[in-house]
Structures are given as structure tokens and as C-alpha cells.
mmCIF file of C-alpha atoms and ligand atoms in Angstrom:
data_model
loop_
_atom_site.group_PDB
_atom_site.id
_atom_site.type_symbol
_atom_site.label_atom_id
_atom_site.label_comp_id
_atom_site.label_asym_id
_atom_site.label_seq_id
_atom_site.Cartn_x
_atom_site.Cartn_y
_atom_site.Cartn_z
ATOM 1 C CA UNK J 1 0.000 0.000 0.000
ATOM 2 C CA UNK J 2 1.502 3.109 -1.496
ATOM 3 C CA UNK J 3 1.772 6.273 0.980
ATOM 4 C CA UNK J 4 -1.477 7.782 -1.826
ATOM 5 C CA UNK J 5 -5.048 8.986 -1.172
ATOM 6 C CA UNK J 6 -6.220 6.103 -2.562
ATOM 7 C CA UNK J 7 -6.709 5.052 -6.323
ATOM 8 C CA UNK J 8 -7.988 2.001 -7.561
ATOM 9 C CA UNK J 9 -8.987 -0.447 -4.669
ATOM 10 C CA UNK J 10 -9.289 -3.738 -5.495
ATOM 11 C CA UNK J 11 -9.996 -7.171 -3.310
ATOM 12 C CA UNK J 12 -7.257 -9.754 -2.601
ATOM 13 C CA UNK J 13 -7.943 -12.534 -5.587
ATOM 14 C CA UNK J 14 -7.917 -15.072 -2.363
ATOM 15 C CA UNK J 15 -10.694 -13.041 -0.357
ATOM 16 C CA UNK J 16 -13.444 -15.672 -0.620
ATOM 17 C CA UNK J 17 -16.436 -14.987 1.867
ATOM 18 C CA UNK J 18 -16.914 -14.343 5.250
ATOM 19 C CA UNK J 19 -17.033 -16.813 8.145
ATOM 20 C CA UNK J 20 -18.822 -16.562 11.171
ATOM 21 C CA UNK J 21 -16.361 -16.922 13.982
ATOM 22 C CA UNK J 22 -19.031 -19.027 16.680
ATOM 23 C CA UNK J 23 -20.644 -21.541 13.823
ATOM 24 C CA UNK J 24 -18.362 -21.339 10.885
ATOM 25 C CA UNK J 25 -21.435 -20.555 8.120
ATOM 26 C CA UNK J 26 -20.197 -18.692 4.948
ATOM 27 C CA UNK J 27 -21.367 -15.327 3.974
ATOM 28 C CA UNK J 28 -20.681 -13.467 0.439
ATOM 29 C CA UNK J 29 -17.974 -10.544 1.043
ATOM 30 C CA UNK J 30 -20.313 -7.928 2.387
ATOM 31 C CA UNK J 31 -20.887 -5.475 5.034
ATOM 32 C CA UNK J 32 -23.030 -6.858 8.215
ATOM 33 C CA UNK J 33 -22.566 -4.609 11.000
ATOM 34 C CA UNK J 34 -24.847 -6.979 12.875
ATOM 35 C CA UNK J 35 -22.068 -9.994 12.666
ATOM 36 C CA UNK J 36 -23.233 -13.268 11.509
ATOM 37 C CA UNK J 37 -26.939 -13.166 10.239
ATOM 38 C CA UNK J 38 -27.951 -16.514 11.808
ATOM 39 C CA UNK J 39 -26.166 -16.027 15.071
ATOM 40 C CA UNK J 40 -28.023 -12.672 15.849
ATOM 41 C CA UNK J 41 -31.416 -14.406 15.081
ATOM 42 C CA UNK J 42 -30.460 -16.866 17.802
ATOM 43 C CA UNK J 43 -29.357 -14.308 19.950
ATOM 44 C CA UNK J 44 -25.658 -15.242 20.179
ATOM 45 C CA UNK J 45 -24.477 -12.276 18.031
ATOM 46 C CA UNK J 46 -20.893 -13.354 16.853
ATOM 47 C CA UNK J 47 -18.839 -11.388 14.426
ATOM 48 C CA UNK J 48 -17.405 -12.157 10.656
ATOM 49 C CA UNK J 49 -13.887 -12.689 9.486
ATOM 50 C CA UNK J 50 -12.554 -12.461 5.903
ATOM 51 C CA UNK J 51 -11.954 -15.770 4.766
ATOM 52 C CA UNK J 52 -9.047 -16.709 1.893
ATOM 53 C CA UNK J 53 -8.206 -19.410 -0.131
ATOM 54 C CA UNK J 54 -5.641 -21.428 1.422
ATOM 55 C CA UNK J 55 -3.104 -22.008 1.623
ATOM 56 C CA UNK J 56 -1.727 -18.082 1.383
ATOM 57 C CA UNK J 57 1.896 -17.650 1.041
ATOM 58 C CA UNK J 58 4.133 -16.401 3.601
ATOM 59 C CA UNK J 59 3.019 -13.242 5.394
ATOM 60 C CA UNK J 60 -0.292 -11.713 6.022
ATOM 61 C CA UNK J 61 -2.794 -11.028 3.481
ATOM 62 C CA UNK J 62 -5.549 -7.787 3.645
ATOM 63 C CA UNK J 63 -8.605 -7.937 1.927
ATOM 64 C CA UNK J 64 -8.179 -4.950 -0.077
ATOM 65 C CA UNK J 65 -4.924 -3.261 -1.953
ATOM 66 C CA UNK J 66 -5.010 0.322 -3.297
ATOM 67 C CA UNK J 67 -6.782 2.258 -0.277
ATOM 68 C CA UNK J 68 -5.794 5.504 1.869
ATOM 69 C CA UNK J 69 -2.486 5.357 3.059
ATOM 70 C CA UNK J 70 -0.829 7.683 5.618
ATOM 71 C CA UNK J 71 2.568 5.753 6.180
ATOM 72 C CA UNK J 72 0.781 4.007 8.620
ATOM 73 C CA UNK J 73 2.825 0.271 10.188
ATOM 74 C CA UNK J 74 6.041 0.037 10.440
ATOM 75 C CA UNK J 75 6.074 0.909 14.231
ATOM 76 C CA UNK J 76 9.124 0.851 16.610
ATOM 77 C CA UNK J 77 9.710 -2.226 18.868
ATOM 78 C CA UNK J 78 11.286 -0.411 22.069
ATOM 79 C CA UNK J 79 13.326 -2.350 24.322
ATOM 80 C CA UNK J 80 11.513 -1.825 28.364
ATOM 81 C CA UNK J 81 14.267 -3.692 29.983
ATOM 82 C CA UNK J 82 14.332 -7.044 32.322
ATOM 83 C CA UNK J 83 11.331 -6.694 34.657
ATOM 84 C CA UNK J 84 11.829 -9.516 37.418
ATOM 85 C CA UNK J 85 13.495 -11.460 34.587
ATOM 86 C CA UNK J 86 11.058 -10.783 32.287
ATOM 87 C CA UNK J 87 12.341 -9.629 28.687
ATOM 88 C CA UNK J 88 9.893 -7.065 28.191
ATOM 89 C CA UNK J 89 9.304 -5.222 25.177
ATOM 90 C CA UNK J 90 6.951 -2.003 24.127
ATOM 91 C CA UNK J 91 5.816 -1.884 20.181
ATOM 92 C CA UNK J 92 4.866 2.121 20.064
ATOM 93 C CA UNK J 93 1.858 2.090 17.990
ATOM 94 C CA UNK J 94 1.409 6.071 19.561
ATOM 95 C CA UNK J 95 4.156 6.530 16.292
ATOM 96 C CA UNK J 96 1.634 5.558 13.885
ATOM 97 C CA UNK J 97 0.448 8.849 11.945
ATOM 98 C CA UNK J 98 -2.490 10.036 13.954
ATOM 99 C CA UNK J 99 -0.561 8.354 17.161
ATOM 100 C CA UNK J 100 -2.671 5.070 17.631
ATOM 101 C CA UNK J 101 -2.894 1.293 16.300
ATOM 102 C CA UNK J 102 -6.612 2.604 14.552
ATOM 103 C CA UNK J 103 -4.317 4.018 11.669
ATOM 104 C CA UNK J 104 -4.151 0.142 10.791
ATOM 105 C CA UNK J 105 -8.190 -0.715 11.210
ATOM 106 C CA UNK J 106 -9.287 2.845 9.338
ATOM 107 C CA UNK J 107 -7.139 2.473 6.617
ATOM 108 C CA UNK J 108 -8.724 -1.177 5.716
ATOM 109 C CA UNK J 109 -12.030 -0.093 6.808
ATOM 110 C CA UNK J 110 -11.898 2.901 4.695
ATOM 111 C CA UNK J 111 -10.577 0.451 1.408
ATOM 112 C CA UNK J 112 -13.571 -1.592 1.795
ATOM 113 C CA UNK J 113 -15.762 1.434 1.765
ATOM 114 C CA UNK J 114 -14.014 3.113 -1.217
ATOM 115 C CA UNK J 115 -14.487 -0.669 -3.128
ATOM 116 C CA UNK J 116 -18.127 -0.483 -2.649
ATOM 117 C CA UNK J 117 -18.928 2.703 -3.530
ATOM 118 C CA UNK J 118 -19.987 4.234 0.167
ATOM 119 C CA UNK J 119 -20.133 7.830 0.190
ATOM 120 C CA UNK J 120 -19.751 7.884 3.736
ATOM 121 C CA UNK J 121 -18.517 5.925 6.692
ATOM 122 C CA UNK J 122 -19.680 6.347 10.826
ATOM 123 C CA UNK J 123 -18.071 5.256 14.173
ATOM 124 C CA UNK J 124 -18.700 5.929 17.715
ATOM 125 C CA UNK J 125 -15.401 6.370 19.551
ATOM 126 C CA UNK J 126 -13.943 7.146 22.264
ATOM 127 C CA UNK J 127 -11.086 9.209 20.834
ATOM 128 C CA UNK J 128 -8.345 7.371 19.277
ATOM 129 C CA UNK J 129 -10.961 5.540 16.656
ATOM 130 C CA UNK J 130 -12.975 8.883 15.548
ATOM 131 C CA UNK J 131 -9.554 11.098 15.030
ATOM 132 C CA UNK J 132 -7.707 8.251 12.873
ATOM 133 C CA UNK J 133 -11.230 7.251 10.530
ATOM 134 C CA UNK J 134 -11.780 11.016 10.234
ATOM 135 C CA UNK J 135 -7.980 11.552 8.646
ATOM 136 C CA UNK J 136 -8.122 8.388 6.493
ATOM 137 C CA UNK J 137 -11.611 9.495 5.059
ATOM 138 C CA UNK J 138 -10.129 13.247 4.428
ATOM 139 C CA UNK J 139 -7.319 11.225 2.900
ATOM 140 C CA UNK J 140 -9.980 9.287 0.714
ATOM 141 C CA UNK J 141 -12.202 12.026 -0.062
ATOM 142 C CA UNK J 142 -15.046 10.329 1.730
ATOM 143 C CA UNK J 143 -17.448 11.896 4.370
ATOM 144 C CA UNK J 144 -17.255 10.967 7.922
ATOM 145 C CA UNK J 145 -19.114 10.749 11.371
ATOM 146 C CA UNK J 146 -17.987 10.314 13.944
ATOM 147 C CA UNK J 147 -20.551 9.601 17.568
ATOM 148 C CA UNK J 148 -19.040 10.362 20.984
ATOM 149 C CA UNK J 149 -20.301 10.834 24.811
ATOM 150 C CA UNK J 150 -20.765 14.061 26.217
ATOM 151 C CA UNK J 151 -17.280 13.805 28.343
ATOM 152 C CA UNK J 152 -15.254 13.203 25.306
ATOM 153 C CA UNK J 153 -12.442 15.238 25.858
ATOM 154 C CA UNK J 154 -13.147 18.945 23.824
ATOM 155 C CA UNK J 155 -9.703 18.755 22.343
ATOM 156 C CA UNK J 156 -10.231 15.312 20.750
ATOM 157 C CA UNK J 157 -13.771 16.523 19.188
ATOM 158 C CA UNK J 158 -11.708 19.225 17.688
ATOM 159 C CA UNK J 159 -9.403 17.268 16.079
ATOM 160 C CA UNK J 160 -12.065 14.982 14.779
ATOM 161 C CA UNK J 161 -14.172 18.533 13.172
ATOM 162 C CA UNK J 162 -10.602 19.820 11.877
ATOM 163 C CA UNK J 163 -9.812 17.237 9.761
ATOM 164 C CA UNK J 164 -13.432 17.192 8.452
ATOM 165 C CA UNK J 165 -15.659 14.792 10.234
ATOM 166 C CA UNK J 166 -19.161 15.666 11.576
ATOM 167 C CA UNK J 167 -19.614 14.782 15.241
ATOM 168 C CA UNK J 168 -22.721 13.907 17.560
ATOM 169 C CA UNK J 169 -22.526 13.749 20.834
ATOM 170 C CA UNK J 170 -24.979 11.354 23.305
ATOM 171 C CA UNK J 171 -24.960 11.445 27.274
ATOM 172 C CA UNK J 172 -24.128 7.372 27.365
ATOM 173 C CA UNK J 173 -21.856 4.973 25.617
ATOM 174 C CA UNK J 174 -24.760 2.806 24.464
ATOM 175 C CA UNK J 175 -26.791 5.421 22.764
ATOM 176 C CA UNK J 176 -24.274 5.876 20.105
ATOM 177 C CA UNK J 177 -24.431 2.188 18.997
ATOM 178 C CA UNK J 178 -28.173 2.600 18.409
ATOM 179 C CA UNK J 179 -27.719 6.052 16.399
ATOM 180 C CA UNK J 180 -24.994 3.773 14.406
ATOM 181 C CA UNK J 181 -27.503 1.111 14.124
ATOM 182 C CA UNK J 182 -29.921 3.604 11.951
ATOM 183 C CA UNK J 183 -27.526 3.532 9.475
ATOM 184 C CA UNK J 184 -27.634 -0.174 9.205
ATOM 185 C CA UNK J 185 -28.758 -1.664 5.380
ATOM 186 C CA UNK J 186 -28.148 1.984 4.097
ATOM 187 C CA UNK J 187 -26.404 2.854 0.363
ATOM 188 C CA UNK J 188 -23.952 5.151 0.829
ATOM 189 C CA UNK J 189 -23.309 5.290 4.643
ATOM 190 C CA UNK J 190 -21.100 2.222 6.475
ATOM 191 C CA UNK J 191 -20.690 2.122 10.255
ATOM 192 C CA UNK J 192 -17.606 0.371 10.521
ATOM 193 C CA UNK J 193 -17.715 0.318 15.161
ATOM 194 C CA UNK J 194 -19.561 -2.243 16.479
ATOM 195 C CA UNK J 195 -23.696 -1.948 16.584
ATOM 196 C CA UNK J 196 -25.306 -4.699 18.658
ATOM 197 C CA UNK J 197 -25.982 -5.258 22.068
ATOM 198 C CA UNK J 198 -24.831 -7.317 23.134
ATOM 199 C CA UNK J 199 -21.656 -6.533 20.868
ATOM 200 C CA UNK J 200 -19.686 -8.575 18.096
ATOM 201 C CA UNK J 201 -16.820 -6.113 17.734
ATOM 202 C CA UNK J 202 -15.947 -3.699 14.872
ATOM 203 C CA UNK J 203 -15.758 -4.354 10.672
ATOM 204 C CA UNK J 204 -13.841 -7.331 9.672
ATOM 205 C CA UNK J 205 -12.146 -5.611 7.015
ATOM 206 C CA UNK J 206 -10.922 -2.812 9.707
ATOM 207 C CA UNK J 207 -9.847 -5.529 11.754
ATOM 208 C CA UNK J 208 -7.840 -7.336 9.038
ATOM 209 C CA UNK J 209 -5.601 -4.010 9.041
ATOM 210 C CA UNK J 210 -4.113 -5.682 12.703
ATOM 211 C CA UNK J 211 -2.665 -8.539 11.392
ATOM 212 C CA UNK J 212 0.063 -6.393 9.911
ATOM 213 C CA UNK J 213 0.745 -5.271 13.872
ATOM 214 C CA UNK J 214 1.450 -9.538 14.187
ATOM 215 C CA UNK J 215 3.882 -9.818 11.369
ATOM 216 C CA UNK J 216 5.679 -6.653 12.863
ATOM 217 C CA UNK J 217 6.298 -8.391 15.759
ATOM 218 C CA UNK J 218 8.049 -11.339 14.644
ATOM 219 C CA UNK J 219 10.228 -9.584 12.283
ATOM 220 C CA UNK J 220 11.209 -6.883 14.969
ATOM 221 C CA UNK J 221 12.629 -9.797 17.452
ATOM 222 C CA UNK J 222 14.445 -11.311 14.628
ATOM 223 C CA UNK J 223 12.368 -13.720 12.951
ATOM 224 C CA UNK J 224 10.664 -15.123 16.627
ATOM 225 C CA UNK J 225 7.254 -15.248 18.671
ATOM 226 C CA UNK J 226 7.383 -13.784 21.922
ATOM 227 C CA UNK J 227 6.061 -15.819 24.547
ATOM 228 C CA UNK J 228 3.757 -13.456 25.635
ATOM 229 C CA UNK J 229 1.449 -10.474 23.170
ATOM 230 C CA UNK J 230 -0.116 -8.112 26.622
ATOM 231 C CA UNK J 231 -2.687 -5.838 24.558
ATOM 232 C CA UNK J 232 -5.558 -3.533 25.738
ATOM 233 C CA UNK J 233 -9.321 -4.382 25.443
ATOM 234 C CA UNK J 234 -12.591 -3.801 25.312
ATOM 235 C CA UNK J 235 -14.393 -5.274 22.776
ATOM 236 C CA UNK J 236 -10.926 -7.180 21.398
ATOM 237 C CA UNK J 237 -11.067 -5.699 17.734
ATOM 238 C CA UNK J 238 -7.576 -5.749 18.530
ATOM 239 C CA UNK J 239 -6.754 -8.789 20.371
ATOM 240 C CA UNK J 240 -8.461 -10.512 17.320
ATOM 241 C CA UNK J 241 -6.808 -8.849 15.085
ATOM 242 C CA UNK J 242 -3.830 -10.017 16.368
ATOM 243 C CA UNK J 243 -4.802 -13.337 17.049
ATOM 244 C CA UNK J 244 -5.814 -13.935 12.995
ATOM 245 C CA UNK J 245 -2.293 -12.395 12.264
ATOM 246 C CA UNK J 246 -0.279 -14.740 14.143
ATOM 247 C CA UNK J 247 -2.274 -17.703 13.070
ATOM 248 C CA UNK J 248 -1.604 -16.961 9.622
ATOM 249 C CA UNK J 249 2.337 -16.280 9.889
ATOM 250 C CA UNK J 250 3.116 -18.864 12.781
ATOM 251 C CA UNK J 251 4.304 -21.290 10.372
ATOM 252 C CA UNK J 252 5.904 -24.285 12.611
ATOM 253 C CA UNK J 253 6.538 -21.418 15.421
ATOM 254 C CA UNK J 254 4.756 -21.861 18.226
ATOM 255 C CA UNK J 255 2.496 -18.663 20.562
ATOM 256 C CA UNK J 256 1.943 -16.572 21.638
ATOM 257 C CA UNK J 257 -0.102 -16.132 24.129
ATOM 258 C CA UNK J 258 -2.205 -13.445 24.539
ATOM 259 C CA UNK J 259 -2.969 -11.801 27.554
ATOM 260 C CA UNK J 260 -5.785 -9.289 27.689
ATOM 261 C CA UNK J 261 -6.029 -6.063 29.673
ATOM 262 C CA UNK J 262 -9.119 -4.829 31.242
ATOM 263 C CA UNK J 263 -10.136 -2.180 33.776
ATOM 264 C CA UNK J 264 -12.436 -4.390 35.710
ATOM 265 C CA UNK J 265 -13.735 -8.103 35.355
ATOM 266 C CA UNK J 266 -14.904 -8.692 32.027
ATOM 267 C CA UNK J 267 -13.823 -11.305 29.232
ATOM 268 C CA UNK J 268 -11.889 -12.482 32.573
ATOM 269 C CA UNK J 269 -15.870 -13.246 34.373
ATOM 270 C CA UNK J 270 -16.468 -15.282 31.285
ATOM 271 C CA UNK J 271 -13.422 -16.965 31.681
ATOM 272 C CA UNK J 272 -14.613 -17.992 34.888
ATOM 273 C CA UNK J 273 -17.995 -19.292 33.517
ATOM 274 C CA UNK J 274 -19.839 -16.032 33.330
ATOM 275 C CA UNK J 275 -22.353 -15.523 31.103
ATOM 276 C CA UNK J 276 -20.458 -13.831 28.013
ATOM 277 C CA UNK J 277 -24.045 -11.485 27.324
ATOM 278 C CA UNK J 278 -24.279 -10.250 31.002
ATOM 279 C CA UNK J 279 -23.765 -7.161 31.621
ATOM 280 C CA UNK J 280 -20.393 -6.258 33.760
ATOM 281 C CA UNK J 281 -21.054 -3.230 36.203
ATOM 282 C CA UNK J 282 -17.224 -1.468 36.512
ATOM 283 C CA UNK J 283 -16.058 1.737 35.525
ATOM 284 C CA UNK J 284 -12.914 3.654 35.053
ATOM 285 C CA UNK J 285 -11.907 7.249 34.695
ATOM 286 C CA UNK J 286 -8.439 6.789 33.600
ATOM 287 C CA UNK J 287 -9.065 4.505 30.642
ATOM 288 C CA UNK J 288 -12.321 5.503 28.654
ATOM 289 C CA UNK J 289 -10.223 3.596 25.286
ATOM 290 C CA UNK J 290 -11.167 0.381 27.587
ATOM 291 C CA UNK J 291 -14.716 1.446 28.876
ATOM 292 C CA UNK J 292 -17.931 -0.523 28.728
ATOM 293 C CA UNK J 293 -19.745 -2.934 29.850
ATOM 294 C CA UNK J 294 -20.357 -5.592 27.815
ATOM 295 C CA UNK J 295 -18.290 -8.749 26.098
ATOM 296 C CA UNK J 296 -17.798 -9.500 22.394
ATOM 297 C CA UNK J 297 -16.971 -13.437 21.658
ATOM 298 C CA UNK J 298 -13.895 -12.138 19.286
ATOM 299 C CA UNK J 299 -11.973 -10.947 22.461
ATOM 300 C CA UNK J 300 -12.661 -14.610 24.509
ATOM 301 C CA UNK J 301 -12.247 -16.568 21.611
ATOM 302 C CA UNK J 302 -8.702 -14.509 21.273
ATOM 303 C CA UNK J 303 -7.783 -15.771 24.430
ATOM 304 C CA UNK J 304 -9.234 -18.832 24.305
ATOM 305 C CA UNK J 305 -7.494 -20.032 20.813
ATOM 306 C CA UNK J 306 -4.033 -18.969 22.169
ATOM 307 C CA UNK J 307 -4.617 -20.329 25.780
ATOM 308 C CA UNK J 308 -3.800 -16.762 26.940
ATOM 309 C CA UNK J 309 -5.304 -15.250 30.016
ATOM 310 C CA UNK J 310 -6.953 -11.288 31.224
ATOM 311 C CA UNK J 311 -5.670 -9.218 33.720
ATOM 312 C CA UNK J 312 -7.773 -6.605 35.230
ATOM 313 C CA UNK J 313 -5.741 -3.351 36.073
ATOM 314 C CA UNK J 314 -7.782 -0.741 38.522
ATOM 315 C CA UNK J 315 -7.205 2.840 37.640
ATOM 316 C CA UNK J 316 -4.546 4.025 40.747
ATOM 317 C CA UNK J 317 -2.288 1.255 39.464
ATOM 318 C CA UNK J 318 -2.647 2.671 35.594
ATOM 319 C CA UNK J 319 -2.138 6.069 37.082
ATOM 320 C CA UNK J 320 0.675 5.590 38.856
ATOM 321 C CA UNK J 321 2.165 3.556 36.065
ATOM 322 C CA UNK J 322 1.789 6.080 33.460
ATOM 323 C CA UNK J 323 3.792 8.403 35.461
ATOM 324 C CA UNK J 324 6.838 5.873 35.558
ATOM 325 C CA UNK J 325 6.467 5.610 31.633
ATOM 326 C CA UNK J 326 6.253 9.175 31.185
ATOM 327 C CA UNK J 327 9.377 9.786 33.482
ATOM 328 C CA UNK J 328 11.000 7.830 31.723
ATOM 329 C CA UNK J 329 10.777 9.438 28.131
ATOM 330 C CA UNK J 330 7.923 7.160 26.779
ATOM 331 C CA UNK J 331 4.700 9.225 26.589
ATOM 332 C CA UNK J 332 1.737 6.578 26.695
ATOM 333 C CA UNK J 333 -1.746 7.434 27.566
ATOM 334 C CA UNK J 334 -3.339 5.132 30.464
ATOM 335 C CA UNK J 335 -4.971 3.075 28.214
ATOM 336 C CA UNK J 336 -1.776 1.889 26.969
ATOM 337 C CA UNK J 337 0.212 2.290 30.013
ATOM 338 C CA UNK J 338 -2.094 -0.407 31.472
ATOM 339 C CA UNK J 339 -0.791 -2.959 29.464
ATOM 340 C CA UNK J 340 2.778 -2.138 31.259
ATOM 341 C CA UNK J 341 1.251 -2.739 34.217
ATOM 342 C CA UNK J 342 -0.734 -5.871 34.009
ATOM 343 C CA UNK J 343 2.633 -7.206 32.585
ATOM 344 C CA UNK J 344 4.138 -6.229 36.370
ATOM 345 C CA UNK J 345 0.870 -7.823 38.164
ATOM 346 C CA UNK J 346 0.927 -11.188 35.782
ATOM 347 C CA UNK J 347 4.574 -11.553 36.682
ATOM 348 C CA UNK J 348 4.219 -11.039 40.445
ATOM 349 C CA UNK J 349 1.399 -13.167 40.192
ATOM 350 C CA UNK J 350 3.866 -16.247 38.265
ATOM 351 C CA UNK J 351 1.496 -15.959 35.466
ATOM 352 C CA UNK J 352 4.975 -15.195 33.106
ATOM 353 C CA UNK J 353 7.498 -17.336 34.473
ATOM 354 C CA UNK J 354 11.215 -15.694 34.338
ATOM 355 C CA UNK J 355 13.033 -15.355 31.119
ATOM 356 C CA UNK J 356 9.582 -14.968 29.115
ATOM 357 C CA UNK J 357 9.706 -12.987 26.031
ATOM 358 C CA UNK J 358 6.975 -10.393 26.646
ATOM 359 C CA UNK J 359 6.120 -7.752 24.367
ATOM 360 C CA UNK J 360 3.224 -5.366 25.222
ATOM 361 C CA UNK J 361 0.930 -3.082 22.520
ATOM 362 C CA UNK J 362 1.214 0.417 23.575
ATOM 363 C CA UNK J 363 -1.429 1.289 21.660
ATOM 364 C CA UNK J 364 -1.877 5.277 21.504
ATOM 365 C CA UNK J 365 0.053 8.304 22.327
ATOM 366 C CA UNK J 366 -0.849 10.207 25.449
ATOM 367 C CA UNK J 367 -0.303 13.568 23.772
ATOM 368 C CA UNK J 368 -3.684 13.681 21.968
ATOM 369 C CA UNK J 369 -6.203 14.293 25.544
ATOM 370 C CA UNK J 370 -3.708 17.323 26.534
HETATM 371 ZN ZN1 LIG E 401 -22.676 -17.569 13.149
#
């Protein structure tokens, strides 16, 4: 993908259909912001994942060449130090070119949309997802909206208007995914965040965009899997991202592991037998990227299929963490800086033994909510 607004996009000749991650039924390549149609008629809404001829060759494949590029990938693998004989590294995806990991999902999200012929695409967001879609759709020439909550950060809704999106604002989280959900079945506008309650996660084609983010990591430690992939989470767009990624490029390697980060009990409750459509009452002040209170099945199957684990990290430890990072030169919002931490309380806890190879997503730059 070519550093270019965008010219011709056109589909991978392997992209195939879309599969259903819970039953494994075929769809035709397609938008369905509802996931799989026969899993939300049976009430166990699932989402979609592009599905290629096999087998590929080596490397990742994305659904679509051609789209909006803004140099996005290519991210630096930091070195954090031995932590308690852990070999813990930080890939900074705050360098990508509007300072998150997103840059990967909204440039694929925005090639699918270009390919078939929307006019427009809409998100709700938190932040990080509105101001990366709104640049890549400027970049595409393509209209954008993007739906907050009232405490969204002024500065962040300013960025999103200056680089040409339209913004509405609701008091709660939830209202935004049934504004989104009015666009559902239309012509010319795509939500591309997730719409159901409960919640399947975000567009598959977005979420292709992460698997890049996998193949990074094995070529920046020199052709190896760490033992360990530490990544923040709510609905696991990119925990599943990463978990397709690595399954494609593993080869005869095995891991890694992935180990989820949460503000408060969540895909860990269903670990534990919970009923994955409850609703989990927690909050957090300090990490909105990681807010909500539901569970998609994309970020327990991610754990699941790489017998991985979540670790729930409570806002004074995130707070006080983010000031270590900061102090020392490495400027990650809380969101992010959580995944440092639960890396400190799953060692202290012998979840990663000594001498693991650990490498945690810092996911967004902590410049942008100044
Ligand atoms: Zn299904």
C-alpha cells in the first residue's frame, strides 16, 4: 500500500467470503454490522472474518490493496528492559500517523468502503478511533461521522471537526451504537464500530488491518514469537486482530499467548464461567479507550485459541504507572500504560514465568487528551 489517497482499490484474488467466527457458516464478502446473520437471530451475536483461499503464502494477506495510506505500520519495537526477569518489550503504535494502532483498522475499513462505492462511513469512539477514521476518510475524499459521549475530551472533538468529520454527541456509551444502528442496510453510509448489544466487535475488514501489527512483531525480534502479546481491550477488535495475524504467519513457530487487559472483570468473568451477554457493572476514569460494559466473543475466543489469560488493572495502578512511563521518556496514555502494568501484576502473580519474552501493545500516544 503506497503512501497515496487512494486510487484504484481492489480485493485480494484469495478473499473468498466471510465466516462466522461461533458456527463457521459462509457469507458473500459484504458489510453486516450486525455480525453473523444466523447467530443474531439466535441471539448469540458473533462477528465475521474475511476468509481466503488457502493455503496463502508467507506473510499476512488484507482484503483490499489500493486504499488511503498515511505511512501508517512500520512501528518501533522499544526495548523496556528485564522486569523480574522478564524480557519485556513495548511496540509504540502512539508513532503511527495520527498516534494510535486505529491508523491500521481505518485504513482497511476505509478500502472496503471506497471498493463499494460508500459515500460515507460512521463510528462511535472514544477518541483514538474517531480522530484516525476522520484523517483516512479526508485522505480518501469520503465523508465521515464520527458519535461520541458528552465527556469526550473537547480537544479530541476538535481534532475529529478539523480534519473534516461531523460529530454527535450522546450522554451514554450505548446510545451511540443505536444512532450507528440507523444507518444499518443503508447505500452510501457504512458504520464500521460495532452496533449490537450485546456486541460482536468492529468491521472485519478494519480488523484485518491488525494482522500487519502480528507480522511486525516477529520480524522486529528477529524472525521469533514472543512468549507473551499483553494488549488492551474492550471489545478485542484488537486482540483478534492479532490473534488472525499470528495464526496466519506462525508457520511451525509456536504462541503466543495473549494476555488481555481490562479495567475491571470482564472477558476475565467469562473466563470464569460467566455468562459472556451479562452485563459487567465497573467503571474507570483513567481509561475511557477500555470502557464498557459488555463482552464480544472475538476478544474470549482470542484468548481462548491462544490459551492466553486477562488481567484486570484498577485505575490508581494505571495512574501511577503512566507516570513511571512518562518519566521515563515514553509518553503513553493510560490506556496503553495499562498494558505495562498488568505485565508487572501477571509476573508477580507467576502468570509469566522468568526469562519470558513479553512484548506489550502500547497502543496510543498520550499527547492527543492534553
Ligand atoms: Zn454464526
Amino acid at each position: 500500500m503506497g503512501a497515496s489517497g487512494g486510487g484504484a482499490v481492489t480485493p485480494h484474488p484469495d478473499l473468498t467470503s466471510l465466516r462466522c467466527i461461533r458456527c463457521g457458516a459462509h457469507q458473500p464478502v459484504g458489510d453486516h454490522p450486525q455480525g453473523c446473520p444466523s447467530c443474531a437471530r439466535n441471539g448469540t451475536p458473533a462477528n465475521l472474518a474475511c476468509a481466503y483461499r488457502s493455503p496463502g503464502g508467507p506473510g499476512v494477506r488484507l482484503p483490499y490493496e489500493g486504499g488511503p495510506s498515511l505511512g501508517e505500520g512500520g512501528t518501533p519495537m522499544l526495548r523496556a528492559g528485564t522486569r523480574g526477569g522478564v524480557d519485556l518489550w513495548l511496540k509504540w503504535e502512539g508513532a503511527n500517523p495520527t498516534g494510535s494502532h486505529k491508523d491500521r483498522f481505518s485504513a482497511l475499513a476505509v478500502a472496503r468502503a471506497l471498493h463499494a462505492g460508500y459515500e460515507r462511513l460512521a463510528a462511535a469512539s472514544s477518541g483514538n478511533a474517531g480522530v484516525s477514521l476522520a484523517a483516512y476518510c479526508a485522505r480518501a475524499g469520503l465523508g465521515c461521522e464520527i458519535a461520541v459521549t458528552d465527556d469526550t475530551p473537547g480537544r479530541v472533538v476538535d481534532l475529529m471537526r478539523e480534519l473534516g468529520a461531523d460529530v454527535v454527541s450522546f450522554p451514554e456509551a450505548g446510545q451511540r451504537w443505536r444512532h450507528l444502528a440507523g444507518h444499518v442496510g443503508s447505500r452510501t453510509v457504512l458504520p464500521v464500530t460495532n452496533v449490537p448489544v450485546p456486541p460482536v466487535g468492529s468491521s472485519p475488514f478494519g480488523i484485518e488491518g491488525y494482522k500487519t501489527l502480528a507480522a511486525e512483531i516477529r520480524a522486529d525480534l528477529g524472525d521469533r514469537l514472543p512468549d507473551w502479546v499483553v494488549v488492551p481491550a474492550s471489545r478485542g477488535d484488537l486482540a483478534w486482530g492479532l490473534h488472525l495475524g499470528f495464526h496466519e504467519i506462525r508457520g511451525s513457530l509456536r504462541g503466543p499467548r495473549l494476555c488481555l487487559v481490562e479495567p475491571f472483570p470482564r472477558v476475565s468473568a467469562v473466563l470464569g464461567g460467566a455468562d459472556p451477554h451479562a452485563h459487567f457493572p465497573g467503571a474507570t476514569t483513567v481509561m475511557p479507550s477500555l470502557a464498557g460494559n459488555t463482552v464480544a466473543l472475538q476478544a474470549v475466543e482470542a484468548v481462548r485459541r491462544s490459551a492466553g489469560r486477562a488481567e484486570v488493572v484498577a485505575d490508581d495502578a494505571v495512574t501511577a504507572g503512566t507516570r513511571r512511563l512518562w518519566r521515563s521518556g515514553l509518553p503513553l496514555e493510560p490506556s496503553s500504560a495499562a498494558a505495562v502494568v498488568a505485565v508487572d501484576q501477571a509476573r508477580q502473580a507467576g502468570a509469566m514465568a522468568p526469562g519470558a519474552l513479553v512484548v506489550a501493545v502500547a497502543t496510543a500516544h498520550g499527547l492527543k487528551g492534553m
